[in-house]
mmCIF file of C-alpha atoms and ligand atoms in Angstrom:
data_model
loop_
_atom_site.group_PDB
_atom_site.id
_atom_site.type_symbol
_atom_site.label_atom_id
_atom_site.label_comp_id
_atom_site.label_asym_id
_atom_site.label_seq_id
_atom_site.Cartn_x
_atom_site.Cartn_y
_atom_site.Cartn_z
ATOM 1 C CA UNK J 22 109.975 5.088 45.075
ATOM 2 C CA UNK J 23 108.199 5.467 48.589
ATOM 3 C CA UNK J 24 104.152 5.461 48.199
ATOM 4 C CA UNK J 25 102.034 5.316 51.235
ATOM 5 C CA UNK J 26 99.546 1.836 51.511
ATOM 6 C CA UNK J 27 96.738 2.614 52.753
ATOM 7 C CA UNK J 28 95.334 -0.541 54.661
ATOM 8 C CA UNK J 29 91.396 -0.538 54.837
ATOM 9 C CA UNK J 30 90.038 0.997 57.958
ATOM 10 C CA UNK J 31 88.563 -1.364 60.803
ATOM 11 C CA UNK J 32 86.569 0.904 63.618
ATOM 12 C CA UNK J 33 85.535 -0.648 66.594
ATOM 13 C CA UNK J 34 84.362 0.615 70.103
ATOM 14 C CA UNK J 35 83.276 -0.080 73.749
ATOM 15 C CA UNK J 36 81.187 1.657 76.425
ATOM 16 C CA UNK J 37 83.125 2.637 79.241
ATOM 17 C CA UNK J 38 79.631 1.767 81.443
ATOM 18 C CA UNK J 39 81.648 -0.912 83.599
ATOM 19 C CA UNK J 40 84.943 -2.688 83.416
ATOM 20 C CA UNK J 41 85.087 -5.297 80.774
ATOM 21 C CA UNK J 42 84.289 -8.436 81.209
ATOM 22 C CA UNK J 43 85.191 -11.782 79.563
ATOM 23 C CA UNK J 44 82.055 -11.453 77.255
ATOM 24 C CA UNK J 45 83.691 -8.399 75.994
ATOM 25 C CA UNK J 46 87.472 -9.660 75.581
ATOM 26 C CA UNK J 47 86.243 -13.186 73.901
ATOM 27 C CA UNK J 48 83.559 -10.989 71.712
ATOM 28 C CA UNK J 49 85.209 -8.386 70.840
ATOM 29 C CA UNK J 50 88.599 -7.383 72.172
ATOM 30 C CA UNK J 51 90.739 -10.290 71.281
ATOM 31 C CA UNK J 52 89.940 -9.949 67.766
ATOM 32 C CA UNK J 53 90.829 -6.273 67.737
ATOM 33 C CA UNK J 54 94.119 -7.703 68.473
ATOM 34 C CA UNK J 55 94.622 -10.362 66.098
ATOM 35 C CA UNK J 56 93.559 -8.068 63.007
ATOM 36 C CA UNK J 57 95.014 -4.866 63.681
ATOM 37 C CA UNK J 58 97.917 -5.828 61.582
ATOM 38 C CA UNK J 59 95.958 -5.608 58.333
ATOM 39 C CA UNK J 60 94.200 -3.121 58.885
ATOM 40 C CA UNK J 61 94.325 1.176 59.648
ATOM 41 C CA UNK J 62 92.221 0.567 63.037
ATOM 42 C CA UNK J 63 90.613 3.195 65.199
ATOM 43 C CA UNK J 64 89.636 1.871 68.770
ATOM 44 C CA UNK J 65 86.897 4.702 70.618
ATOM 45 C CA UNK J 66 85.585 4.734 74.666
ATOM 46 C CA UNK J 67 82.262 5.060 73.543
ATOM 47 C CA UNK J 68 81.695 7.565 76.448
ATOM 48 C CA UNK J 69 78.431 9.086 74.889
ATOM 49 C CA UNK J 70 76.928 6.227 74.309
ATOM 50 C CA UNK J 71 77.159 4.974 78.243
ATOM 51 C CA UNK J 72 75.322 8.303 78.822
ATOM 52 C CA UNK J 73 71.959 6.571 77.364
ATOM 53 C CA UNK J 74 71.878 5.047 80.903
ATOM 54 C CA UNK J 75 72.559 7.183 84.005
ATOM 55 C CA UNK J 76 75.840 7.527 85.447
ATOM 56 C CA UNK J 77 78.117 8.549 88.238
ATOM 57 C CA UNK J 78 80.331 11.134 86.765
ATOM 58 C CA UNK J 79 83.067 10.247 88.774
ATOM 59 C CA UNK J 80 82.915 6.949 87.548
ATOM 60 C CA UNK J 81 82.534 7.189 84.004
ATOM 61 C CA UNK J 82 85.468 9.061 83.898
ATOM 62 C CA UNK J 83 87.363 6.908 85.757
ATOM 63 C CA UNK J 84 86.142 3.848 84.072
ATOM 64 C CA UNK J 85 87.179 6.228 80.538
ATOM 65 C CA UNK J 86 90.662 6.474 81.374
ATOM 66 C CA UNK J 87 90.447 2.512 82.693
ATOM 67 C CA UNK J 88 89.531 1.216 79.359
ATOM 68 C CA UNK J 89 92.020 3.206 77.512
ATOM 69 C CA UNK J 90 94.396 1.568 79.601
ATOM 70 C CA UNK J 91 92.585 -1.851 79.663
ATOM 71 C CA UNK J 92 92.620 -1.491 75.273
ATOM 72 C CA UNK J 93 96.463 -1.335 75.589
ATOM 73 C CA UNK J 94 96.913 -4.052 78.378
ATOM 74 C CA UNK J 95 95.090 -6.265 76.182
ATOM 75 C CA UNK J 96 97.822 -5.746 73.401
ATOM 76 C CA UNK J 97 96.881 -2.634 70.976
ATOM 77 C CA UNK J 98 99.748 -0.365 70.353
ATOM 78 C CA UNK J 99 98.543 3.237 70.743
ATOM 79 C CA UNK J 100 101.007 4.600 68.175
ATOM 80 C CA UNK J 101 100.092 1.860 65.356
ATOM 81 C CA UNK J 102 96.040 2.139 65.953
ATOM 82 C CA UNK J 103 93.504 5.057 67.354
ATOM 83 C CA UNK J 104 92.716 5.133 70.809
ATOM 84 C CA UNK J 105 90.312 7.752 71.751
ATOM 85 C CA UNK J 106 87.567 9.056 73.430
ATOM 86 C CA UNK J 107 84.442 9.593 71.565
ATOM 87 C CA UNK J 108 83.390 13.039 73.239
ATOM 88 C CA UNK J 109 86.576 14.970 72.501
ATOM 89 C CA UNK J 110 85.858 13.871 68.591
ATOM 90 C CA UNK J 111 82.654 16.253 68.247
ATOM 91 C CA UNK J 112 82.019 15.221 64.422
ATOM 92 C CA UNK J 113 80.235 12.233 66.148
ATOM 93 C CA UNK J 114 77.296 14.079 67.734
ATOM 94 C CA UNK J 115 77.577 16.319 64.282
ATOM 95 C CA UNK J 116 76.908 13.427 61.812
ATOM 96 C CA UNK J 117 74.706 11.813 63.965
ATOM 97 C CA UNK J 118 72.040 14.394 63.397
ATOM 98 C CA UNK J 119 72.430 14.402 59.692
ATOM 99 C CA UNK J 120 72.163 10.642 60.142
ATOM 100 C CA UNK J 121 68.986 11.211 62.288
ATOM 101 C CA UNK J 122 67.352 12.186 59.430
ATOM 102 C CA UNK J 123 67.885 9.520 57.721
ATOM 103 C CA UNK J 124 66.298 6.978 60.305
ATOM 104 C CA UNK J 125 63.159 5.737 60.320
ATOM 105 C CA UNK J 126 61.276 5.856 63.852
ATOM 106 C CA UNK J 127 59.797 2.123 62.364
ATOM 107 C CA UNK J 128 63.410 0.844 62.166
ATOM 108 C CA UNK J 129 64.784 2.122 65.094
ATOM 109 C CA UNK J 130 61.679 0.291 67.159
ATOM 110 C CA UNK J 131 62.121 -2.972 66.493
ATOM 111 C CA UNK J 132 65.768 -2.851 67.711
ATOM 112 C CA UNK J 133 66.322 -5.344 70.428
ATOM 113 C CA UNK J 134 68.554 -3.618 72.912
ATOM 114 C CA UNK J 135 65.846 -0.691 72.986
ATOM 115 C CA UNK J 136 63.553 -3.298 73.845
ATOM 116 C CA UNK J 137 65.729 -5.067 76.423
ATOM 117 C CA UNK J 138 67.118 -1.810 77.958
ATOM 118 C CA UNK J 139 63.993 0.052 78.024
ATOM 119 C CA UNK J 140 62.745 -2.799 80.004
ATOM 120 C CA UNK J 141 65.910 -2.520 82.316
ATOM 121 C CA UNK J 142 65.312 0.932 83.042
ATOM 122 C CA UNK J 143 61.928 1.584 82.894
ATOM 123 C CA UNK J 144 62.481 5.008 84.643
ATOM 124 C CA UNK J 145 64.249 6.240 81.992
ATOM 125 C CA UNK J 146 63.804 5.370 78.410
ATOM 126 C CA UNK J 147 65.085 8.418 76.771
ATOM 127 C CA UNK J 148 65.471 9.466 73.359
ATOM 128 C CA UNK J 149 69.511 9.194 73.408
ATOM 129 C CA UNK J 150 68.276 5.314 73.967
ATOM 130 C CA UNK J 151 66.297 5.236 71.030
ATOM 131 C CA UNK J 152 68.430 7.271 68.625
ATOM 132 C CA UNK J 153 71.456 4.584 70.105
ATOM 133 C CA UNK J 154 72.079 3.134 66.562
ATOM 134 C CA UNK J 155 72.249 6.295 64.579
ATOM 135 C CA UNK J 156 75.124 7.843 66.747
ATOM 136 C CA UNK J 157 76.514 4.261 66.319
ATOM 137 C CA UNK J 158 76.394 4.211 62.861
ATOM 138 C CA UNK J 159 78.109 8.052 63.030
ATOM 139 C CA UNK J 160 80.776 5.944 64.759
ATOM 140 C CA UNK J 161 81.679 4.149 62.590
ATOM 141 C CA UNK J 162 80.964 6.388 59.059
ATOM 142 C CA UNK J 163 82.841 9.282 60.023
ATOM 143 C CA UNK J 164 85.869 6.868 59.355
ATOM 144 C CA UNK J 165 85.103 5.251 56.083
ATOM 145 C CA UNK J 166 85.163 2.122 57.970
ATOM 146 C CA UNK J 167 85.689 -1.214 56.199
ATOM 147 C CA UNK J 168 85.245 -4.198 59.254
ATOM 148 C CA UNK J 169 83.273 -3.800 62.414
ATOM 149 C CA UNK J 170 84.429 -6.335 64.986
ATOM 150 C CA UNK J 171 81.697 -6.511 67.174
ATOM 151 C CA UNK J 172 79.668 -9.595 69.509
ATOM 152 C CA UNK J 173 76.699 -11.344 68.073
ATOM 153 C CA UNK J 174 74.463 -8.474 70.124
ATOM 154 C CA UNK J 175 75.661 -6.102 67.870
ATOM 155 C CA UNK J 176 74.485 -7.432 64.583
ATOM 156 C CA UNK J 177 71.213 -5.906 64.020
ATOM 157 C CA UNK J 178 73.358 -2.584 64.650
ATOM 158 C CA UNK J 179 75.554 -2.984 62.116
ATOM 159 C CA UNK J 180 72.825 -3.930 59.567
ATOM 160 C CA UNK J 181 70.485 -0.600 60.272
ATOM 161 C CA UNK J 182 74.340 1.566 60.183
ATOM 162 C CA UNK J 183 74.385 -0.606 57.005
ATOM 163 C CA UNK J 184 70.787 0.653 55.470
ATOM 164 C CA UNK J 185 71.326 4.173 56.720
ATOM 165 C CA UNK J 186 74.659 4.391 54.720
ATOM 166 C CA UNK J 187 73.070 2.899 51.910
ATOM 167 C CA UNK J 188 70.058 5.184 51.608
ATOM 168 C CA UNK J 189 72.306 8.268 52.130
ATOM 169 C CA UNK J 190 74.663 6.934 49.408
ATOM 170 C CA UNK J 191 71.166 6.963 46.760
ATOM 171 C CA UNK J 192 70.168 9.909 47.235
ATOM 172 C CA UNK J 193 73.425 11.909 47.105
ATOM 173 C CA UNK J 194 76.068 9.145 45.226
ATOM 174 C CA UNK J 195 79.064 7.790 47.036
ATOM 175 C CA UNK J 196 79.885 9.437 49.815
ATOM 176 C CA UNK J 197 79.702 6.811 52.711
ATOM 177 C CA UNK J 198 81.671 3.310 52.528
ATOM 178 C CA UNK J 199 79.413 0.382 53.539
ATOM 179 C CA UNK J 200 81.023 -1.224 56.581
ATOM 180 C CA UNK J 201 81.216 -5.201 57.245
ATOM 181 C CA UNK J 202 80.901 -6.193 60.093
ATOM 182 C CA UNK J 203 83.141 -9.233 61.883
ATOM 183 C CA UNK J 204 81.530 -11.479 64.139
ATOM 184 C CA UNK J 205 82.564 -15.122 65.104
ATOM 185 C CA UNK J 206 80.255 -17.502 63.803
ATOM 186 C CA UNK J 207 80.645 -19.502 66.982
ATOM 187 C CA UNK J 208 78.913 -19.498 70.424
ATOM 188 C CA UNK J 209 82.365 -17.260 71.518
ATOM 189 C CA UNK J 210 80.320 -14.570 70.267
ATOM 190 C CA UNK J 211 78.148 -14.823 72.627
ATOM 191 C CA UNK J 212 79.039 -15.298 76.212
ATOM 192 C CA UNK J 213 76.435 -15.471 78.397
ATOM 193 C CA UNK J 214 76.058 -14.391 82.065
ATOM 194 C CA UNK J 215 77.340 -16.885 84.502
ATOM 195 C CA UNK J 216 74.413 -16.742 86.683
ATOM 196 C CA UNK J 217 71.564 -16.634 84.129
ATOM 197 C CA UNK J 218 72.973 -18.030 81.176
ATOM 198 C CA UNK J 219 70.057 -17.633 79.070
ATOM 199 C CA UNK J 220 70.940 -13.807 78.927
ATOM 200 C CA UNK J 221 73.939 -12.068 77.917
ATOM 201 C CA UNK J 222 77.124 -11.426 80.052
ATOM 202 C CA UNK J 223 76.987 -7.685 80.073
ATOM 203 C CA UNK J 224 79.246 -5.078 81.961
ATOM 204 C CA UNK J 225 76.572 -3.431 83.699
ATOM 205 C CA UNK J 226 75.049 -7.007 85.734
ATOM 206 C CA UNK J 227 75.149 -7.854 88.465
ATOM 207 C CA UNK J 228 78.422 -8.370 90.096
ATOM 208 C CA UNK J 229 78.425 -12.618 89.803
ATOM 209 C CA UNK J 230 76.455 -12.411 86.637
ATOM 210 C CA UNK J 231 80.209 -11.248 84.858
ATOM 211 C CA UNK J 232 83.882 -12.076 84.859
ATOM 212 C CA UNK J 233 85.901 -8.769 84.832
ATOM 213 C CA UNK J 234 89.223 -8.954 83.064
ATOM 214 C CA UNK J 235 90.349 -7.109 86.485
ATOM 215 C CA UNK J 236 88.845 -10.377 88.775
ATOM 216 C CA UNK J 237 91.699 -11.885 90.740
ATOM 217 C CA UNK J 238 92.527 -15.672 90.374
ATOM 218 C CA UNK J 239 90.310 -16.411 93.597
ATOM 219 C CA UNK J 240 87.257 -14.209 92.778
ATOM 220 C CA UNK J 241 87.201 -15.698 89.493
ATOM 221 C CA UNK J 242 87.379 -19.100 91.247
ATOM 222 C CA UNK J 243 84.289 -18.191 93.091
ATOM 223 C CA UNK J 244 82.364 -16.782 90.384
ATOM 224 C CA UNK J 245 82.819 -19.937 88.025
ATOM 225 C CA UNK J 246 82.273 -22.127 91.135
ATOM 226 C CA UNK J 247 79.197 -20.286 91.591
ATOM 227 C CA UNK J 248 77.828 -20.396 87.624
ATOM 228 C CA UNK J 249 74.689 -21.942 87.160
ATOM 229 C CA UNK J 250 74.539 -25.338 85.001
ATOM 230 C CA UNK J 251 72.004 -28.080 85.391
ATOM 231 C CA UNK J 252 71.328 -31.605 87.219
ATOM 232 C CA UNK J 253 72.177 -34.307 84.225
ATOM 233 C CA UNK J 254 76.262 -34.219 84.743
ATOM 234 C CA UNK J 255 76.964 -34.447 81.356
ATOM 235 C CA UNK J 256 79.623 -32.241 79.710
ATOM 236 C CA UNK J 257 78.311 -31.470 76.356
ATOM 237 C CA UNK J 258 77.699 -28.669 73.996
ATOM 238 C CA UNK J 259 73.951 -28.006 73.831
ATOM 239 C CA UNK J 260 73.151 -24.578 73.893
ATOM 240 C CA UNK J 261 68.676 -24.928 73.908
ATOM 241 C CA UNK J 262 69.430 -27.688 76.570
ATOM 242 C CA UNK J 263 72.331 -26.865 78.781
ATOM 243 C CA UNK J 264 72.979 -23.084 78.158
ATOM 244 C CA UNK J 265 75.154 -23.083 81.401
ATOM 245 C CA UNK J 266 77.275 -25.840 80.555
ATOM 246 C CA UNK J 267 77.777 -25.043 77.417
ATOM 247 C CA UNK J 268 78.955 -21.149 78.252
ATOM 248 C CA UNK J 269 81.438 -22.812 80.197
ATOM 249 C CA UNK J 270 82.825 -25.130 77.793
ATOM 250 C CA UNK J 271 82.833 -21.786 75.337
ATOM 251 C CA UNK J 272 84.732 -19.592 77.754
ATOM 252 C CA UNK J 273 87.099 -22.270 78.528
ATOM 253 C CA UNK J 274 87.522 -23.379 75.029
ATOM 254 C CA UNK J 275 88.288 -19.367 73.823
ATOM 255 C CA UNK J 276 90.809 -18.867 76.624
ATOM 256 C CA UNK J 277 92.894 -21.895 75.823
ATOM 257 C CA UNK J 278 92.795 -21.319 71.866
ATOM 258 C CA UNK J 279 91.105 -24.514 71.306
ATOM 259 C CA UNK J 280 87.782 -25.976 69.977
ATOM 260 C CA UNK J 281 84.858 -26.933 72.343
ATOM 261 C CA UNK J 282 85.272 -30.515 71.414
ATOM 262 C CA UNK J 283 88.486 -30.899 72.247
ATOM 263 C CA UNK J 284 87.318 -29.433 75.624
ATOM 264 C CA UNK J 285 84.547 -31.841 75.840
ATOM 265 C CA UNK J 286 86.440 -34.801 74.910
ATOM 266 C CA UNK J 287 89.528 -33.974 77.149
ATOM 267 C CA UNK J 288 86.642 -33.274 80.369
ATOM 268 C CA UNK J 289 84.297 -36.472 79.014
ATOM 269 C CA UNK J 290 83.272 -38.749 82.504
ATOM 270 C CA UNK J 291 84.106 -35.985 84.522
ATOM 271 C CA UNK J 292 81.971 -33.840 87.070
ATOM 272 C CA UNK J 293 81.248 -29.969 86.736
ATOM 273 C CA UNK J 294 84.088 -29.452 89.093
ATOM 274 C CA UNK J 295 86.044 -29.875 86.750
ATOM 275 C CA UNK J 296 85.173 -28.375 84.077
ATOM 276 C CA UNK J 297 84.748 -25.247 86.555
ATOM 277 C CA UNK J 298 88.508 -25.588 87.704
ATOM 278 C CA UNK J 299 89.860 -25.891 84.151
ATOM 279 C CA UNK J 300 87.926 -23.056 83.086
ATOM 280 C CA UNK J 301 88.518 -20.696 85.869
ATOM 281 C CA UNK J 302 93.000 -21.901 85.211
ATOM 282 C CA UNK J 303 92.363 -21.234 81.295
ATOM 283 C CA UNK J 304 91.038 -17.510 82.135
ATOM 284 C CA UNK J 305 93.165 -16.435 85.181
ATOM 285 C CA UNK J 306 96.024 -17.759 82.660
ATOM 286 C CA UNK J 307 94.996 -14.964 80.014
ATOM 287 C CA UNK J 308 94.299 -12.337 82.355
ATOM 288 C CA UNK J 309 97.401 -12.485 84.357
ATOM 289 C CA UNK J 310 99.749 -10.420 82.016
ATOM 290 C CA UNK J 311 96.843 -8.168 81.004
ATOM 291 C CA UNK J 312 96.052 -7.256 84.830
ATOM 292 C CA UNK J 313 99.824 -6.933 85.669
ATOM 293 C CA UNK J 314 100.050 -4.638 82.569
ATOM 294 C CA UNK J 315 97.272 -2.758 83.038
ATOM 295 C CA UNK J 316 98.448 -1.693 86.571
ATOM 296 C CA UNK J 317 101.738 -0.465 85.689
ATOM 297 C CA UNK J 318 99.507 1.923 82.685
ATOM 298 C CA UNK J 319 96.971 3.078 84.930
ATOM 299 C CA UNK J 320 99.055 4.629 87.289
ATOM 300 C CA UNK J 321 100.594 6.865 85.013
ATOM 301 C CA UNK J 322 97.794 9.178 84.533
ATOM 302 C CA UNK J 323 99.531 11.455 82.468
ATOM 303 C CA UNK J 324 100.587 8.556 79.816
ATOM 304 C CA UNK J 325 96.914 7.517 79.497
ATOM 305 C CA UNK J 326 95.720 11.034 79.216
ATOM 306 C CA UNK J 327 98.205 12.034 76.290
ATOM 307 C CA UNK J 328 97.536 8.582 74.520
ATOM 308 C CA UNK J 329 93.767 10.019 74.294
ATOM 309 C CA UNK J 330 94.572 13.688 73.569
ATOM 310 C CA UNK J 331 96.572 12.627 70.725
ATOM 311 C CA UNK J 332 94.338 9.934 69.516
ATOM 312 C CA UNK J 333 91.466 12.472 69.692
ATOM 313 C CA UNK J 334 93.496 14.871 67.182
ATOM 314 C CA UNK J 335 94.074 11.804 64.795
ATOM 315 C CA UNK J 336 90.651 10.787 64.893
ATOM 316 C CA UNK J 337 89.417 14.257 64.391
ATOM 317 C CA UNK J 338 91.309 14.510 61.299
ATOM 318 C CA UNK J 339 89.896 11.874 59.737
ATOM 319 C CA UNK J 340 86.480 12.569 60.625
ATOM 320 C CA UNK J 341 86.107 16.229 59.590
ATOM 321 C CA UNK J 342 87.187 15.073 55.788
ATOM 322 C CA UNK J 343 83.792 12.951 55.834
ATOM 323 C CA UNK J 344 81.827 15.398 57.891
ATOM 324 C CA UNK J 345 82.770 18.072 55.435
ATOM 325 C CA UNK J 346 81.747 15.975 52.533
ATOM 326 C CA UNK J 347 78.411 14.863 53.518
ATOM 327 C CA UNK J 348 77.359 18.880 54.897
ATOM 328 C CA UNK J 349 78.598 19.660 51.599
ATOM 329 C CA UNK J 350 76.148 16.798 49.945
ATOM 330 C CA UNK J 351 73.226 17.525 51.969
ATOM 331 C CA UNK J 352 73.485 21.447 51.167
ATOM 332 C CA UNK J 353 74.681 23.056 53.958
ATOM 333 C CA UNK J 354 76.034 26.422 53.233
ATOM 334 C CA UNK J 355 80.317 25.979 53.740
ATOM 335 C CA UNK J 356 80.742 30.090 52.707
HETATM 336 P P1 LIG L 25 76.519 -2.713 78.953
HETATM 337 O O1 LIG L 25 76.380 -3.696 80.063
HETATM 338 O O2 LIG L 25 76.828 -1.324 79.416
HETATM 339 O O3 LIG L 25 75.380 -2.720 77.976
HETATM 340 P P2 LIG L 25 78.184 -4.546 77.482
HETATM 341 O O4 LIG L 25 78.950 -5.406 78.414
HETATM 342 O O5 LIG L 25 76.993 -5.131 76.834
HETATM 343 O O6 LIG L 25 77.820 -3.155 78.158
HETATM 344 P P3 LIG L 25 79.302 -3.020 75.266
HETATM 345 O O7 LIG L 25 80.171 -1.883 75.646
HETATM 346 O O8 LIG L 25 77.902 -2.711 74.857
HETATM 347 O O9 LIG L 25 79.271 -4.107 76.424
HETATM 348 O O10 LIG L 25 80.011 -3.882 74.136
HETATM 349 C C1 LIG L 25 81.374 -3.845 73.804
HETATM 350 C C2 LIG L 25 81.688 -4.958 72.839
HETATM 351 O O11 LIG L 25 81.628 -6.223 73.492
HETATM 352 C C3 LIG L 25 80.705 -5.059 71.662
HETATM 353 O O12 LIG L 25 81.414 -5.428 70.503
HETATM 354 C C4 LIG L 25 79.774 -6.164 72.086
HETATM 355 O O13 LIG L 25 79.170 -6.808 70.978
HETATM 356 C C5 LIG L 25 80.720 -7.088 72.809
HETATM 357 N N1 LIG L 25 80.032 -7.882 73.818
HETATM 358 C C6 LIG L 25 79.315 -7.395 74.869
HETATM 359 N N2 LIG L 25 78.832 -8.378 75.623
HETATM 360 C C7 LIG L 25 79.240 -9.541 75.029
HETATM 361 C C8 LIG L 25 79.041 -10.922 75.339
HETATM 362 N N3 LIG L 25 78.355 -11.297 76.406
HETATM 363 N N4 LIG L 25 79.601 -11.833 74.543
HETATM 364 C C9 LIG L 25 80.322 -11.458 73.448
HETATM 365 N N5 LIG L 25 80.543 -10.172 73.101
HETATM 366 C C10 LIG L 25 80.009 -9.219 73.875
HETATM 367 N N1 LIG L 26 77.121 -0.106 70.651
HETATM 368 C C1 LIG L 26 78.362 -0.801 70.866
HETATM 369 C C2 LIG L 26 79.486 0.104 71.230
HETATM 370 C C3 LIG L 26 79.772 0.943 70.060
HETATM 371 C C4 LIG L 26 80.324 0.500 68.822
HETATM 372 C C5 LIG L 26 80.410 1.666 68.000
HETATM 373 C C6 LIG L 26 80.760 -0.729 68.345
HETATM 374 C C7 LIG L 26 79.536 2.275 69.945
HETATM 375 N N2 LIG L 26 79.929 2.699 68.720
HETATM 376 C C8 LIG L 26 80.889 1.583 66.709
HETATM 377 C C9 LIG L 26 81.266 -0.785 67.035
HETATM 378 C C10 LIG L 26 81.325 0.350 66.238
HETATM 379 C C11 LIG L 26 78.140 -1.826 71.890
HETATM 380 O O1 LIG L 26 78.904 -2.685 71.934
HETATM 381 N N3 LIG L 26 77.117 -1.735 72.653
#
């Protein structure tokens, strides 16, 4: 007798504000990968979402289509998972307004990337900024999502999506599944940016702030050449003390599959060179078959665009069943 499994759902997303950068493949990315086996996974260009800061039109488009085929190149299969855009799905902006409503103004302030992006772009703290969260937390409950792979920045996300879903659940039962979220509990959740390292590597810094999984072998030479560390010489994991040096020894360690201390111990007596040189040979070693992969994808426009139409009619599927369920809930009128 043939039954259908169901595997539980893992939802996960990026912003297609910039091209991704190591931060994002060691964060996030890579472990989309290595669970999409066990689970029924949808993976979304968060395109509304990058409209909370300005943008080129031209480019977010581009950059739309780019990490469709960047989500592929870095080994998700388009027919076994969801790859979509989150415009063409419109139950996202729907349930986000329901969702609105059940957001507190008091939560939604003391949400650190509000803070730190407000400061950013002082010129424009809108209210798609501020409501950030709740469209996140649409994301990812249109989908009766079970895991949430995300970076350690996206934690206090997860736990508001988590207390929305919970006080929509008591008042009208059990509509909503609580999602968990999945986030290393090492520093390779965290990458920080090369040339500040007490701040996060983030897509939209400055150019030798970042790593781009599209560098080539000599940029990303220069870049880690050029990473800030400190003046004691001593390779060692110490995050408070040597944030630089210890980003390093992260990236380097998640690139080659191994633990920071066998990085440390294999680099111990030696200079910053060198710890520079082996981590610039363990990333351009990753990123070699995903760049020459993601070339040959994104010139076939038409493949990348019927990857996302068809995604976008799978997703929308899914999401209406929820959306239909919670208007229903709330009381509004279905005729
Ligand atoms: P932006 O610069 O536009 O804010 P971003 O680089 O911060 O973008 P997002 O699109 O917001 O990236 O995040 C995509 C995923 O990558 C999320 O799961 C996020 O937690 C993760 N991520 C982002 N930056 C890092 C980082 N420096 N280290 C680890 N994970 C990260
Ligand atoms: N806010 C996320 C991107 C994102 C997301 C999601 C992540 C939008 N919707 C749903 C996980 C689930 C970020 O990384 N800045």
């Amino acid at each position: 007798m043939s039954e259908t499994v169901h595997k539980p759902t893992l939802y996960s997303a990026v912003q297609p504000s910039g091209t991704i950068t190591i931060g994002n493949y060691i964060g996030a990315i890579r472990n989309f990968k290595l669970l999409s086996d066990e689970y029924d996974c949808l993976f979304c260009m968060a395109d509304l979402h990058a409209l909370t800061v300005r943008q080129n039109p031209a480019d977010l488009r581009r950059r739309t289509a780019e990490l469709a085929a960047l989500y592929i190149a870095c080994g998700l299969d388009p027919e076994k998972n969801i790859i979509y855009a989150q415009s063409h799905v419109h139950q996202h902006a729907e349930l986000a307004w329901i969702l609105n409503c059940f957001t507190y103004m008091g939560e939604l302030n003391r949400m650190t990337q509000f803070k730190e992006k407000s400061l950013k772009h002082a010129d424009n703290i809108n209210a798609g900024l501020f409501t950030y969260p709740v469209l996140m937390a649409a994301d990812i409950l249109l989908y009766q999502t079970n895991v949430v792979p995300v970076g350690a920045d996206q934690k206090q996300h997860l736990e508001i999506c988590r207390d929305i879903a919970n006080r929509f659940n008591g008042v009208y039962g059990n509509v909503l599944t609580i999602p968990e979220p999945y986030i290393a509990k090492t520093s390779a959740a965290r990458i920080m940016s090369l040339n500040d390292p007490t701040s996060k590597m983030s897509k939209s810094g400055e150019v030798d702030s970042y790593i781009s999984v599209v560098d080539d072998p000599d940029t990303i030479r220069r870049k880690l050449r050029r990473a800030v560390t400190d003046s004691d010489g001593e390779i060692r994991l110490d995050p408070e003390n040597k944030p630089g040096v210890t980003n390093l020894i992260t990236i380097c360690a998640a690139m080659r599959g191994c633990t920071p201390e066998e990085v440390c111990q294999e680099l111990q007596g030696k200079g910053y060179g060198a710890l520079k040189d082996a981590t610039a040979e363990a990333v351009i070693s990753v990123l070699s078959p995903i760049q020459e992969e993601y070339k040959r994808l994104i010139s076939d426009k038409q493949y990348i665009s019927d990857v996302l139409k068809s995604g976008a009619e799978r997703a929308s599927y899914l999401a209406n069943r929820t959306l239909r369920k919670v208007y229903k809930k709330v009381g509004l009128y279905q005729g």
